[in-house]
Structures are given as structure tokens and as C-alpha cells.
Amino acid sequence: MTNNKAVLSWINEMAEMVNPDKIVWIDGSEEQADALRAEACSTGELEALNPELYPNCYLHRTAVNDVARVEHRTFICTRTKEDAGTINNWMDPKECYEKLSKLYKNSYKGKTMYVIPYSMGVVGSDFAKIGVELTDSIYVVLNMIIMTRVGKNVIEALGDSADFVKGLHATADCDEENRYICHFPEDNTIWSVNSAYGGNVLLGKKCFALRIASYLGRKEGWMAEHMLILGLENPQGEIKYISAAFPSACGKTNLAMLIPPEIYKKAGYKVWTVGDDIAWIRVGEDGRLWAVNPENGFFGVAPGTNEHSNYNALMTTKKNCIFTNVCHDLDNNTVWWEGLDNNPPKNAINWKGEKWDYTTYDKADKVNTSGAHPNSRFTAMATNCPCISSEFNSLKGVPLTAIIFGGRRAKTAPLVYESRNWQHGTFVGSIMASETTAAAAGAVGVVRRDPMAMRPFVGYDMGDYFAHWLAMGKKIPHAPKIFHVNWFRTDDEGHFIWPGFGDNMRVLMWILARCAGEVDAVETPIGFVPKAEDINIEGLDGVTVDTIRELLTIDTASWLEDVENIKAFYKQVGDRVPAELYDELAVLEANLKK
Ligand code: GTP
Ligand code: SPV
Ligand code: MN
């Protein structure tokens, strides 16, 4: 497919190591994808779903020990440990290449090596960057075809350039003890071995578009962020764009596709989705920040997705979709997950591939008793989304009016607050915290600091990353305002107080009103919060101005506790935390103690 020497010699070198039976280039054609789907169905790697209800949709189950990203086995292999920082795991690149080479050795024996040329961003646009992934998994190929722009035109756009990200994936024995997701930002290289799950192996996503891209962004003066991008259209037809960073499984896909509450819908407001997970952001000639979504599809959390919570996401999954680790309803050959509806299938296979009795479901032990794994996912085409933005394929992206940070906090963080300026906004991002979720292996529900929702995804030192945010701020004459939200405050019984989902639009409306200078706010020790009556609660059942007041309270004692925790976290991040952020921390503490 190409004469590109850099591509060919690298593929040869990798093939010599992994030793495939044959090499197949993915050309992006429907015929080839069809043939691969048929092959995967014949081996059981995929199961075709009911063609009437789910045309061209498939079910896949990964190994039971391979169901989420593995942060403890993810490494940033810069030449010096200092450049990877204290938050990342680090391995010396030479040592890592040697170690993994042994695991890769002959691992493709009897298998096919698929060569996937892919573009993150619209092929040929100024924003776009090219990668080539080598994999032994048809599942990976078919996911990459949905999630990225794949095929001949990509390799043509690369021409004879050596500027591409080299990604090698081998399922190998899927051995947890020898699972490694390794990044070599200085070599534009990603090596992944012994997994076949999502973010570990769809190398264009977290590995390239965040870890490698954040490294490139710092070098080249732009930003790669774990953010959704949405456009909010008012009745006059003006669209304002917002990006938002929430940690994994904390509501990005839901916010990106939200359906406005009735009062706004009737008035003519609309929400458009540009992206649901990743934003690449640059300063435009007009001095504003412009963002693109480098992906071409959605790898979304299935549980909790239903007609009411996220109708648009649900519709996006109705054709050309791959479901991973959901529950299989054998009666009609469809899929099901907790939170889809109140009718769990009676004749079903769970995510582990076993016969499933829904009456044994125990909320306290989801992994072992649920039909679908808590981190089960759908891989769906962006163009199937009913609310996809007309700017989805824009070459220059969309201009940002606001940036939002947010976490999953039962207490402490209010429903929404606004930072005082870019530097304070960077501070607000840097002190983000959230309860851990099933998106990564490990304990769920533990509060940890997750700056800018990028803790697992920054491809270099976290302190340098903060400094990059501050440096970017100096280059943006018309910077977006920065906010923080929390949809997840709970009452004493542990119930969410805020209705969330579509009603989050009520908070977005306040945010945009602030950006337009149309509404006042109350200054507090942490930043500006709304006057309770400025959050529109018309048409909301059970939510009063007092509820909003409660959601906006700032409890000094728990914030002071947080301050101590932030100090410890900054200390852990180390020497490169910018002085400006320590200044902001001192201001916060002083404000709280006033
Ligand atoms: P990743 O794909 O892992 O990056 O996740 P994400 O940030 O896109 O999260 P997603 O939108 O898929 O939501 C994850 C979980 O949070 C789902 O179970 C949702 O139902 C739930 N969720 C999303 N938005 C809200 C909200 O506003 N309120 C509440 N209570 N739950 C929400
Ligand atoms: C996340 O965990 O933030 C995801 C899913 O979007 S994965 O692709 O597995 O990283
Ligand atoms: Mn994500």
C-alpha cells in the first residue's frame, strides 16, 4: 500500500520479532471490514446480534481478567525518570524495549499481523496526526475502524514522511502479570502487550491522543485534554462551544449528548456533540482557543445508558456498533445492561459468558453478580449520533467559550463555581478530585486527586503539565472562562441531590450567562458561585431554591481538609509544581481562614 521506507522498515522489524504467518493492510474499505467481521463471527470472537433490531451490530467478550485500563501497568518511558514525573510509572526505555521484546517474541505465530494506518483528526487537516497500529486482533481492527479514520487515504496523506506514531499491540497470553502499556514519547512509540481491552489496546485513544499527544502539545504549543466538546445553540441560532474534563466514567458522554429539559427545548435550544472524550486545542488567529475531537467514534460506558439518561447515545448504538462485555439476551439475540430498563433478560449470558440469573444481582458486588460488567462499553460511529455537530469534521475546530472541570464528589465540591481568571482556573483544574470508577482496574469509590481528569493520561511530568497550562494562558488573548462542576453531591442517605443528565443544561445556561456578562455571582473563598435563584429550576420535580442553596454551600472545614490533601498531593507531584499554583493555594487557605 505504500513505499514509505520508515513505515516499511519498522513493520519489517516488528514482524521479525512477533513472527506472524501473514501481514494484512487495512485499507478502509467496507468489503474488507465485512470480511473481517465474518471471520471474527466464524471463530466466536464476535457474535452477530439480531439484524432487525441491531443491524451490523456485534457482541464481544474480553477475558475476565482484562476488563479495564490498567494504570499500575502503564508506563511512560522517557530517557530520564524526572521527565516522566512522580505520578507516572517509569521504566528506562532501553530496559523496557528489552523486557517487552521477550514478551512479543513469536507472539503472532499462527496469526495475522494487521497493519492499521489511522489518522487522529480529519485526514490531512492541520490538526491531524497519523499513527500506524500493528495488532493480532480483529476486534482491535474493527474498533479502530470505528474510533479513528482508517485506510489508504491516511497512508497517502503520510506520503514518505517518518512522522507517525508507531504502535505495536500483541494479545499474547493476555497474562495480567506480564501486561504492559508502555509509551516512548521521545520515539513516537507505543508498545502494548498481554491485553485485548479498550483503552489498553485501541492505541489511537488514550495512548496516542492523550499520552503521546500531551507530550507533543507541550513541545509544539498546544493542548491534548481528556475533554468532551459540545455546542449549545440558542433560539437565535447562535452556538457557543464548551469543553469539559471529567475523569473516566464521570459523565462526559452524557453531558456531550444531553437533551435539553422541556422548558429549553420548547424555547428552541439545542445541544450538539463535537466530541465525548478527547479534545485537541490550539490558539486560533483570532486569539481564542479552538478545539477538535481527534476521534471518529465513541467508546462509551454502557451501564446507566437508557432512553431517559442518554437517548442520543442509545440511538447511536442501534446500528454498526460493537458491544463489549455487556449481557446477551438469548431470547431475541440483543444486548442488555444494568440501567437500560427494568426488564433484565430471563434467558441470558452475563459478561463472563456464563448463564445469568438476574435475581442474584447484588448492587454491592456488581462485578460478580451483574449481567453486564460495570465498565462494559459500546463502540459506536460518531456519524450515527442524532445530535452530532455539523462542525464534527471541521478542519479548524470550534471556538471555546468556557472550559469546565468536574469530578465525582459526594461532599465538598459545590454544584458549580467559577474561577477568577486563567491562572486560578488552572489551579482549580490542578486540585480536581474524584471518586475512582470501574473504568480502571482497582478499588472503586476512593477519592483521589485527578488534575484536569488527566492523572492517568499525561505523558510527562505533572508539574510541567501545570506549567504548560499557565504558559498557554499567556498566549490566549481571549481565553475561555474556567468553571468547576459536581453533579454527584449526595444527601445523608447517599442519594444524588442534583437530578443531573439533561438537567445539567441548567448549569450550562448559568455558565454561558456568566461568560456573556449577563448574570451576577457571589464571591466565596473558592471562587464565584451562582445566586441560588439564578439556577433555573422551572419544571424540576422536588428541587427548590433551598435545594440549590444546599448544593452551593461551601463547608469550610471540609475545604480546609482538602487544602491539606492538596498540599500533600503537590508535594507528591514534586519540584516542578509552578510557584503560581502554590500562590493560589495560599490564597485559598487564607480565604477559608478569614
Ligand atoms: P469515559 O468514557 O470512561 O471517559 O466516561 P465518561 O466521562 O464519558 O462518563 P459517562 O458519560 O459514560 O458516564 C458514566 C456514568 O456516570 C454512567 O453510569 C452515567 O449514567 C453516570 N452519569 C453521567 N452523568 C450523570 C449525572 O449528571 N448525574 C449522575 N448521577 N450520574 C451521571
Ligand atoms: C476512559 O477510561 O477514560 C475511557 C475508556 O474513555 S478507555 O478507552 O478504556 O480508556
Ligand atoms: Mn475517557
XYZ file of C-alpha atoms and ligand atoms in Angstrom:
637
model
C 0.000 0.000 0.000
C 2.998 2.324 0.419
C 6.660 2.801 -0.448
C 7.275 4.796 2.709
C 10.648 3.478 3.872
C 10.197 4.457 7.507
C 6.864 2.627 7.700
C 8.054 -0.461 5.824
C 11.310 -0.927 7.681
C 9.569 -0.542 11.047
C 6.908 -3.098 10.092
C 9.644 -5.496 8.971
C 11.489 -5.094 12.200
C 8.357 -5.704 14.284
C 7.297 -8.647 12.099
C 10.693 -10.254 12.605
C 10.102 -10.106 16.333
C 6.460 -11.181 16.590
C 6.639 -13.591 13.656
C 3.171 -13.538 12.057
C 2.002 -16.027 9.430
C 0.980 -13.170 7.198
C 0.612 -9.412 7.077
C -2.649 -7.724 6.047
C -3.009 -3.991 5.460
C -6.290 -2.395 6.487
C -7.406 -0.294 3.538
C -10.563 1.248 4.988
C -12.895 -0.486 2.522
C -16.319 -1.809 3.526
C -15.571 -5.114 1.756
C -12.505 -5.756 3.877
C -14.327 -4.799 7.096
C -17.196 -7.125 6.147
C -14.821 -9.996 5.546
C -13.127 -9.397 8.905
C -16.475 -9.273 10.720
C -17.451 -12.555 9.064
C -14.151 -14.125 10.050
C -14.485 -12.930 13.664
C -18.008 -14.366 13.800
C -16.802 -17.710 12.474
C -14.247 -18.018 15.282
C -16.563 -16.737 18.035
C -14.510 -13.585 18.580
C -17.688 -11.660 17.727
C -21.340 -12.693 17.834
C -23.677 -11.042 15.336
C -26.765 -9.571 17.009
C -30.363 -9.588 15.777
C -30.115 -7.960 12.335
C -33.605 -6.437 12.563
C -33.125 -4.765 15.935
C -29.369 -4.230 15.781
C -28.221 -4.186 12.142
C -24.494 -4.765 11.706
C -24.010 -4.916 15.492
C -21.795 -7.366 17.356
C -21.095 -8.618 20.850
C -17.595 -9.293 22.103
C -16.398 -10.569 25.469
C -12.863 -9.965 26.696
C -11.055 -12.230 29.141
C -12.461 -11.884 32.670
C -9.101 -10.577 33.887
C -8.977 -7.941 31.142
C -11.895 -5.539 31.516
C -10.453 -2.056 32.143
C -7.403 0.146 31.735
C -4.543 -0.939 33.973
C -2.919 2.179 35.383
C -0.438 0.283 37.538
C 0.919 -1.402 34.399
C 1.031 1.750 32.291
C 4.473 3.300 31.849
C 5.959 6.492 30.446
C 9.426 5.585 29.220
C 11.310 8.850 28.857
C 15.108 8.734 28.943
C 15.174 10.356 32.372
C 12.798 9.420 35.171
C 12.377 13.114 36.012
C 10.732 13.783 32.648
C 8.044 11.169 33.307
C 7.445 12.716 36.712
C 6.377 11.208 40.012
C 2.746 10.471 39.155
C 3.547 8.246 36.171
C 5.150 4.834 36.357
C 8.504 4.995 34.653
C 10.791 2.471 33.054
C 14.091 3.114 31.308
C 13.302 2.914 27.571
C 16.143 0.544 26.782
C 15.198 -1.777 29.608
C 11.538 -1.603 28.608
C 12.174 -2.402 24.942
C 14.269 -5.392 26.005
C 11.769 -6.649 28.537
C 8.801 -6.359 26.188
C 10.683 -7.765 23.204
C 10.839 -11.053 25.090
C 7.075 -10.994 25.615
C 6.456 -10.110 21.972
C 8.835 -12.737 20.611
C 6.891 -15.090 18.291
C 3.608 -13.971 19.868
C 1.938 -13.670 16.424
C 2.874 -17.231 15.448
C -0.021 -18.782 13.554
C -1.717 -15.385 13.453
C -2.106 -12.473 11.082
C -0.481 -9.102 11.613
C -2.970 -6.369 10.760
C -1.448 -3.037 9.785
C -3.824 -0.171 10.581
C -2.900 3.245 9.202
C -5.084 5.749 11.073
C -5.476 9.461 11.485
C -6.413 11.241 14.691
C -8.312 14.238 13.324
C -9.693 14.785 9.840
C -7.220 13.296 7.334
C -4.908 15.981 6.030
C -6.126 18.773 8.368
C -3.565 20.917 10.230
C -4.700 19.346 13.484
C -4.443 15.731 12.338
C -1.705 13.322 13.343
C -1.070 9.922 11.886
C -0.440 6.606 13.571
C 0.094 3.053 12.421
C -1.044 0.282 14.749
C 0.066 -3.316 14.339
C -2.243 -5.808 16.011
C -3.080 -9.509 16.040
C -6.715 -8.865 16.966
C -9.603 -8.446 14.539
C -11.592 -6.946 17.415
C -8.983 -4.203 17.692
C -9.074 -3.622 13.924
C -12.864 -3.298 13.862
C -12.853 -0.961 16.860
C -10.119 1.196 15.329
C -12.167 1.441 12.124
C -14.995 2.979 14.154
C -12.913 5.058 16.557
C -10.436 6.585 14.092
C -10.153 7.428 10.396
C -8.535 4.376 8.860
C -7.202 3.323 5.494
C -5.500 4.094 2.225
C -6.078 7.838 2.277
C -4.227 8.035 5.594
C -1.100 6.376 4.270
C -1.345 8.612 1.196
C -1.536 11.677 3.425
C 1.592 10.456 5.250
C 3.485 10.285 1.941
C 7.156 9.494 2.597
C 7.227 11.229 5.971
C 8.557 9.410 9.025
C 6.316 11.495 11.281
C 3.862 8.890 12.552
C 3.206 7.181 15.872
C 4.376 3.579 15.848
C 2.003 1.365 17.815
C 2.576 -2.317 18.439
C -0.093 -4.425 20.109
C 0.038 -8.128 20.878
C -2.670 -10.002 22.751
C -0.038 -12.663 23.568
C -1.283 -14.794 26.500
C -3.389 -11.993 27.955
C -1.339 -12.618 31.083
C -2.094 -9.988 33.753
C 1.290 -10.427 35.364
C 3.007 -9.547 32.122
C 0.602 -6.890 30.901
C 2.351 -3.666 29.859
C 1.072 -0.476 28.261
C 4.244 1.469 27.502
C 4.808 4.855 25.904
C 8.028 6.205 24.477
C 7.165 9.859 23.800
C 10.691 10.636 22.614
C 10.391 7.875 19.983
C 6.743 8.414 18.995
C 6.190 4.796 20.019
C 3.597 2.788 21.965
C 4.001 -0.862 22.956
C 1.056 -2.756 24.431
C 1.155 -6.438 25.340
C -0.983 -9.049 27.110
C -4.305 -7.205 26.982
C -7.111 -7.038 24.454
C -9.323 -4.459 26.191
C -10.293 -0.926 25.101
C -8.007 1.821 26.299
C -5.142 -0.675 26.665
C -5.163 -1.648 23.000
C -7.051 0.914 20.879
C -3.780 2.784 20.692
C -5.162 5.888 18.967
C -7.213 6.790 22.031
C -5.642 7.259 25.455
C -2.137 6.137 24.439
C -1.731 8.404 21.394
C -4.390 11.122 21.572
C -3.639 11.855 25.237
C -0.310 10.486 26.486
C 1.814 10.953 23.354
C -0.187 13.980 22.179
C 0.083 15.796 25.520
C 3.857 15.424 25.218
C 3.790 16.719 21.633
C 1.401 19.511 22.619
C 3.788 20.810 25.238
C 6.640 20.752 22.750
C 4.612 22.357 19.969
C 2.459 24.793 21.959
C -0.985 23.187 22.004
C -3.031 21.018 24.385
C -4.352 17.453 24.382
C -7.071 17.102 27.017
C -9.487 14.484 28.409
C -12.477 16.629 27.443
C -15.810 16.424 25.727
C -16.784 19.247 23.381
C -20.391 20.381 22.931
C -22.179 23.199 21.168
C -25.162 24.875 22.815
C -27.441 26.595 20.309
C -29.806 29.341 21.442
C -33.185 30.113 19.828
C -31.474 32.748 17.645
C -29.304 30.015 16.159
C -26.054 31.152 17.795
C -23.879 28.299 19.017
C -21.458 28.588 21.933
C -18.931 25.798 22.452
C -17.911 24.343 25.796
C -15.320 21.721 26.642
C -15.379 19.748 29.865
C -12.895 17.470 31.607
C -14.371 14.826 33.910
C -12.489 11.671 34.949
C -13.328 8.326 33.354
C -16.953 7.268 33.885
C -17.874 10.651 35.388
C -20.277 11.930 32.744
C -18.501 13.224 29.616
C -20.502 11.186 27.087
C -23.708 12.061 28.912
C -23.054 15.794 29.004
C -21.824 15.854 25.404
C -25.107 14.347 24.169
C -27.525 15.915 26.601
C -31.112 16.550 25.690
C -32.328 19.953 26.960
C -35.088 19.950 29.567
C -38.565 20.637 28.206
C -38.522 24.363 29.054
C -35.402 24.927 26.981
C -36.408 22.561 24.203
C -39.694 24.409 23.771
C -37.868 27.710 23.638
C -35.715 26.390 20.792
C -32.422 25.482 22.490
C -30.369 22.605 21.078
C -27.211 20.765 22.068
C -24.737 19.390 19.523
C -21.966 16.881 20.169
C -18.489 17.542 18.804
C -16.674 15.013 20.988
C -17.200 12.902 24.119
C -13.722 12.088 25.419
C -10.747 13.900 23.908
C -10.066 17.451 22.727
C -7.017 18.782 20.911
C -6.890 22.518 21.484
C -4.939 25.325 19.819
C -4.824 29.122 19.898
C -6.522 30.470 16.770
C -5.536 33.531 14.771
C -8.381 35.372 16.470
C -6.797 34.809 19.879
C -9.433 32.354 21.024
C -8.957 28.662 21.826
C -10.121 26.278 19.094
C -10.822 22.610 19.753
C -11.230 19.489 17.632
C -12.239 15.981 18.607
C -9.495 13.775 17.142
C -11.661 10.647 17.346
C -14.220 9.326 14.887
C -16.438 7.347 17.252
C -17.470 6.826 20.853
C -16.175 4.151 23.233
C -18.912 4.755 25.765
C -19.886 3.260 29.121
C -22.950 1.036 28.620
C -24.396 0.660 32.169
C -26.721 3.516 33.041
C -27.317 4.409 29.388
C -31.058 4.453 28.708
C -33.793 6.337 26.908
C -34.067 8.908 29.694
C -30.440 9.343 30.780
C -28.884 9.437 27.312
C -31.300 8.888 24.459
C -28.795 10.104 21.873
C -26.104 7.672 22.965
C -28.620 4.847 22.937
C -29.702 5.716 19.370
C -26.050 5.897 18.308
C -25.640 2.240 19.312
C -28.550 0.905 17.249
C -26.504 0.079 14.161
C -22.866 -0.601 13.166
C -21.953 -0.983 16.832
C -19.657 -3.282 18.781
C -20.701 -4.086 22.361
C -18.029 -5.270 24.785
C -18.757 -7.220 27.990
C -22.478 -6.471 28.107
C -25.187 -9.033 28.861
C -26.504 -11.168 25.987
C -30.295 -11.633 25.840
C -30.661 -15.012 24.138
C -34.413 -14.807 23.588
C -34.160 -12.089 20.976
C -30.383 -12.030 20.437
C -29.970 -8.490 21.722
C -27.909 -6.849 24.429
C -28.756 -5.604 27.913
C -27.031 -3.837 30.777
C -27.889 -2.611 34.271
C -29.783 0.640 33.939
C -31.036 0.026 30.384
C -34.548 -0.752 31.610
C -36.277 -2.623 34.412
C -36.626 -5.835 32.413
C -33.474 -7.873 32.823
C -33.500 -10.762 30.348
C -34.708 -14.090 31.737
C -32.631 -16.156 29.355
C -29.253 -14.512 29.359
C -25.483 -14.879 29.312
C -23.535 -12.491 31.544
C -20.368 -10.562 30.645
C -18.277 -13.535 31.723
C -20.015 -15.795 29.229
C -21.956 -17.737 31.879
C -25.679 -18.395 32.189
C -27.031 -15.472 34.236
C -29.811 -15.334 36.830
C -30.842 -11.706 37.249
C -32.378 -12.399 40.683
C -28.881 -12.881 42.102
C -27.896 -9.293 41.262
C -26.351 -7.533 44.270
C -25.564 -3.847 43.972
C -22.773 -4.233 46.498
C -20.989 -6.814 44.344
C -21.604 -5.692 40.786
C -18.585 -7.308 39.178
C -19.633 -10.782 40.303
C -23.412 -10.520 40.048
C -24.248 -8.125 37.225
C -25.266 -9.108 33.728
C -23.002 -6.504 32.158
C -19.604 -5.564 33.560
C -19.681 -2.100 35.234
C -17.109 -0.968 32.632
C -18.843 -2.653 29.679
C -18.843 -0.418 26.618
C -20.229 0.322 23.178
C -18.091 1.315 20.210
C -20.273 3.473 18.001
C -19.819 5.685 14.962
C -19.960 9.426 15.627
C -21.904 9.902 12.403
C -24.690 7.673 13.782
C -25.272 10.115 16.630
C -28.565 12.035 16.195
C -27.043 15.193 17.714
C -23.650 15.131 16.014
C -22.421 18.666 15.360
C -22.175 19.993 11.819
C -18.649 21.036 12.899
C -17.632 17.445 13.719
C -15.458 17.260 10.594
C -14.405 20.902 10.698
C -10.767 21.447 9.773
C -10.256 24.299 12.186
C -12.396 23.058 15.067
C -14.746 25.108 17.232
C -14.011 28.182 19.407
C -14.332 27.626 23.162
C -16.379 29.989 25.313
C -15.971 28.007 28.533
C -13.883 25.189 29.962
C -15.365 23.080 32.726
C -13.660 20.779 35.191
C -15.630 18.339 37.264
C -15.374 15.331 39.499
C -17.476 12.840 41.350
C -17.589 14.169 44.912
C -20.225 13.134 47.434
C -19.315 16.171 49.558
C -17.129 19.308 49.416
C -17.375 20.470 45.777
C -20.456 22.627 45.065
C -22.741 22.175 42.062
C -20.818 24.845 40.163
C -18.260 27.578 40.730
C -16.326 29.921 38.518
C -12.630 30.672 38.714
C -11.389 34.235 38.922
C -9.080 34.054 35.883
C -6.983 31.620 33.818
C -4.326 31.159 36.495
C -6.918 30.478 39.170
C -8.770 28.244 36.692
C -5.586 26.241 36.150
C -5.337 25.912 39.922
C -8.958 24.734 40.084
C -8.141 22.076 37.459
C -4.976 21.047 39.272
C -6.837 20.390 42.545
C -9.621 18.349 40.971
C -10.534 15.233 42.892
C -12.917 12.418 42.144
C -14.063 9.063 43.407
C -12.473 6.262 41.369
C -14.683 4.260 38.966
C -14.717 0.902 37.196
C -13.034 2.421 34.118
C -9.689 1.490 35.621
C -8.726 -1.694 37.459
C -8.594 -1.232 41.229
C -10.780 -0.038 44.083
C -13.932 1.911 43.172
C -15.249 4.930 45.101
C -11.986 6.133 46.639
C -11.401 9.910 46.414
C -8.148 10.710 44.682
C -6.712 13.856 43.154
C -7.110 13.752 39.402
C -5.849 17.042 37.947
C -7.761 18.079 34.836
C -9.030 14.433 34.686
C -5.561 13.734 33.241
C -3.853 11.903 36.089
C -3.628 8.640 34.094
C -3.016 10.361 30.758
C -0.259 12.996 30.989
C 2.745 11.741 29.016
C 5.271 13.723 31.064
C 5.834 15.356 34.446
C 2.599 16.611 36.067
C 4.275 19.792 37.351
C 5.437 20.585 33.808
C 1.891 19.924 32.646
C 0.559 22.537 35.092
C 3.243 24.948 33.853
C 2.141 24.290 30.282
C -1.424 25.272 31.187
C -0.136 28.522 32.690
C 2.086 29.183 29.663
C -0.840 28.586 27.296
C -2.878 31.125 29.266
C -0.323 33.792 28.427
C -0.790 33.071 24.699
C -4.597 33.403 24.608
C -5.801 36.997 24.344
C -9.444 35.867 24.538
C -9.273 32.936 26.923
C -12.399 30.974 27.795
C -13.624 31.270 31.376
C -12.921 28.243 33.567
C -15.551 26.611 35.803
C -15.879 23.584 38.079
C -18.997 21.434 38.438
C -20.082 18.492 40.578
C -23.219 16.535 39.634
C -22.618 13.944 42.335
C -23.236 15.520 45.747
C -25.236 13.164 47.945
C -27.594 13.557 50.890
C -27.199 11.747 54.190
C -28.740 8.595 52.714
C -26.272 8.605 49.840
C -28.752 9.706 47.137
C -27.667 12.181 44.485
C -29.212 15.553 45.294
C -28.940 17.071 41.821
C -31.046 15.337 39.101
C -28.159 15.519 36.624
C -28.153 14.325 32.988
C -30.314 16.622 30.783
C -30.895 18.967 33.703
C -27.176 19.736 33.753
C -28.083 22.130 30.946
C -29.488 24.432 33.651
C -25.960 24.821 34.982
C -24.522 25.283 31.478
C -27.003 28.131 30.984
C -25.643 29.904 34.072
C -22.091 29.302 32.845
C -22.830 30.844 29.439
C -24.673 33.748 31.068
C -21.557 34.420 33.138
C -19.387 34.288 30.018
C -21.687 36.815 28.370
C -21.628 39.042 31.461
C -25.371 38.684 31.838
C -25.644 37.495 35.437
C -24.142 38.332 38.817
C -22.457 35.882 41.143
C -21.443 35.589 44.757
C -17.776 35.713 45.648
C -16.684 32.934 48.026
C -13.314 31.692 49.289
C -13.076 29.233 46.364
C -14.377 31.434 43.536
C -17.733 32.702 42.276
C -20.917 30.707 42.852
C -24.382 31.453 41.475
C -27.064 33.161 43.470
C -29.348 30.182 44.151
C -32.266 31.809 42.331
C -30.152 32.184 39.166
C -30.145 28.436 38.523
C -33.370 27.857 36.601
C -35.388 25.131 38.329
C -38.641 25.602 36.398
C -40.212 22.219 35.666
C -37.951 20.310 38.084
C -39.737 17.987 40.499
C -38.576 18.044 44.091
C -35.882 20.666 43.566
C -36.402 24.008 45.298
C -34.275 27.117 45.670
C -33.276 25.650 49.024
C -32.001 22.510 47.315
C -29.833 24.693 45.088
C -28.675 26.658 48.112
C -27.653 23.379 49.747
C -25.840 22.254 46.587
C -23.903 25.523 46.551
C -22.751 25.510 50.170
C -19.060 25.566 50.826
C -18.189 23.783 54.021
C -15.082 25.495 55.377
C -13.958 22.557 57.479
C -14.032 20.039 54.641
C -12.358 22.537 52.303
C -9.583 23.077 54.839
C -9.164 19.308 54.967
C -8.904 19.384 51.193
C -6.245 22.088 51.394
C -4.076 19.748 53.480
C -4.681 16.967 50.990
C -3.754 19.281 48.090
C -0.529 20.250 49.837
C 0.379 16.593 50.161
C -0.524 15.987 46.522
C 1.536 18.931 45.257
C 4.421 17.630 47.325
C 3.999 14.259 45.684
C 3.944 15.859 42.204
C 7.244 17.404 43.196
C 9.608 20.249 42.399
C 8.055 21.274 39.126
C 4.704 22.452 40.512
C 4.698 26.135 39.437
C 5.023 28.766 42.150
C 1.853 30.438 40.845
C -0.163 27.408 41.921
C 1.327 27.491 45.420
C 0.344 31.179 45.494
C -3.219 30.241 44.582
C -3.225 27.532 47.252
C -2.082 30.088 49.843
C -4.863 32.448 48.762
C -7.426 29.654 49.049
C -6.258 28.758 52.543
C -6.204 32.384 53.660
C -9.699 32.952 52.224
C -11.041 29.924 54.056
C -9.483 31.022 57.340
C -10.739 34.613 57.067
P -15.309 7.530 29.975
O -15.819 7.024 28.682
O -14.788 6.467 30.878
O -14.298 8.623 29.816
O -16.593 8.076 30.817
P -17.495 9.394 30.677
O -16.837 10.515 31.412
O -17.855 9.630 29.264
O -18.790 9.004 31.540
P -20.281 8.680 31.061
O -20.968 9.867 30.466
O -20.262 7.445 30.258
O -20.984 8.399 32.470
C -20.525 7.398 33.330
C -21.550 7.051 34.381
O -21.968 8.219 35.092
C -22.810 6.443 33.773
O -23.219 5.371 34.583
C -23.811 7.560 33.843
O -25.124 7.088 33.944
C -23.377 8.359 35.059
N -23.707 9.806 34.913
C -23.426 10.589 33.858
N -23.906 11.847 34.023
C -24.504 11.853 35.240
C -25.188 12.871 36.007
O -25.339 14.016 35.589
N -25.657 12.504 37.233
C -25.493 11.227 37.713
N -25.974 10.972 38.923
N -24.864 10.252 37.027
C -24.369 10.557 35.810
C -11.638 6.128 29.947
O -11.356 5.258 30.784
O -11.488 7.358 30.181
C -12.206 5.739 28.648
C -12.254 4.322 28.314
O -12.590 6.593 27.866
S -10.729 3.701 27.778
O -10.670 3.838 26.321
O -10.677 2.303 28.157
O -9.656 4.462 28.347
Mn -12.447 8.714 28.789
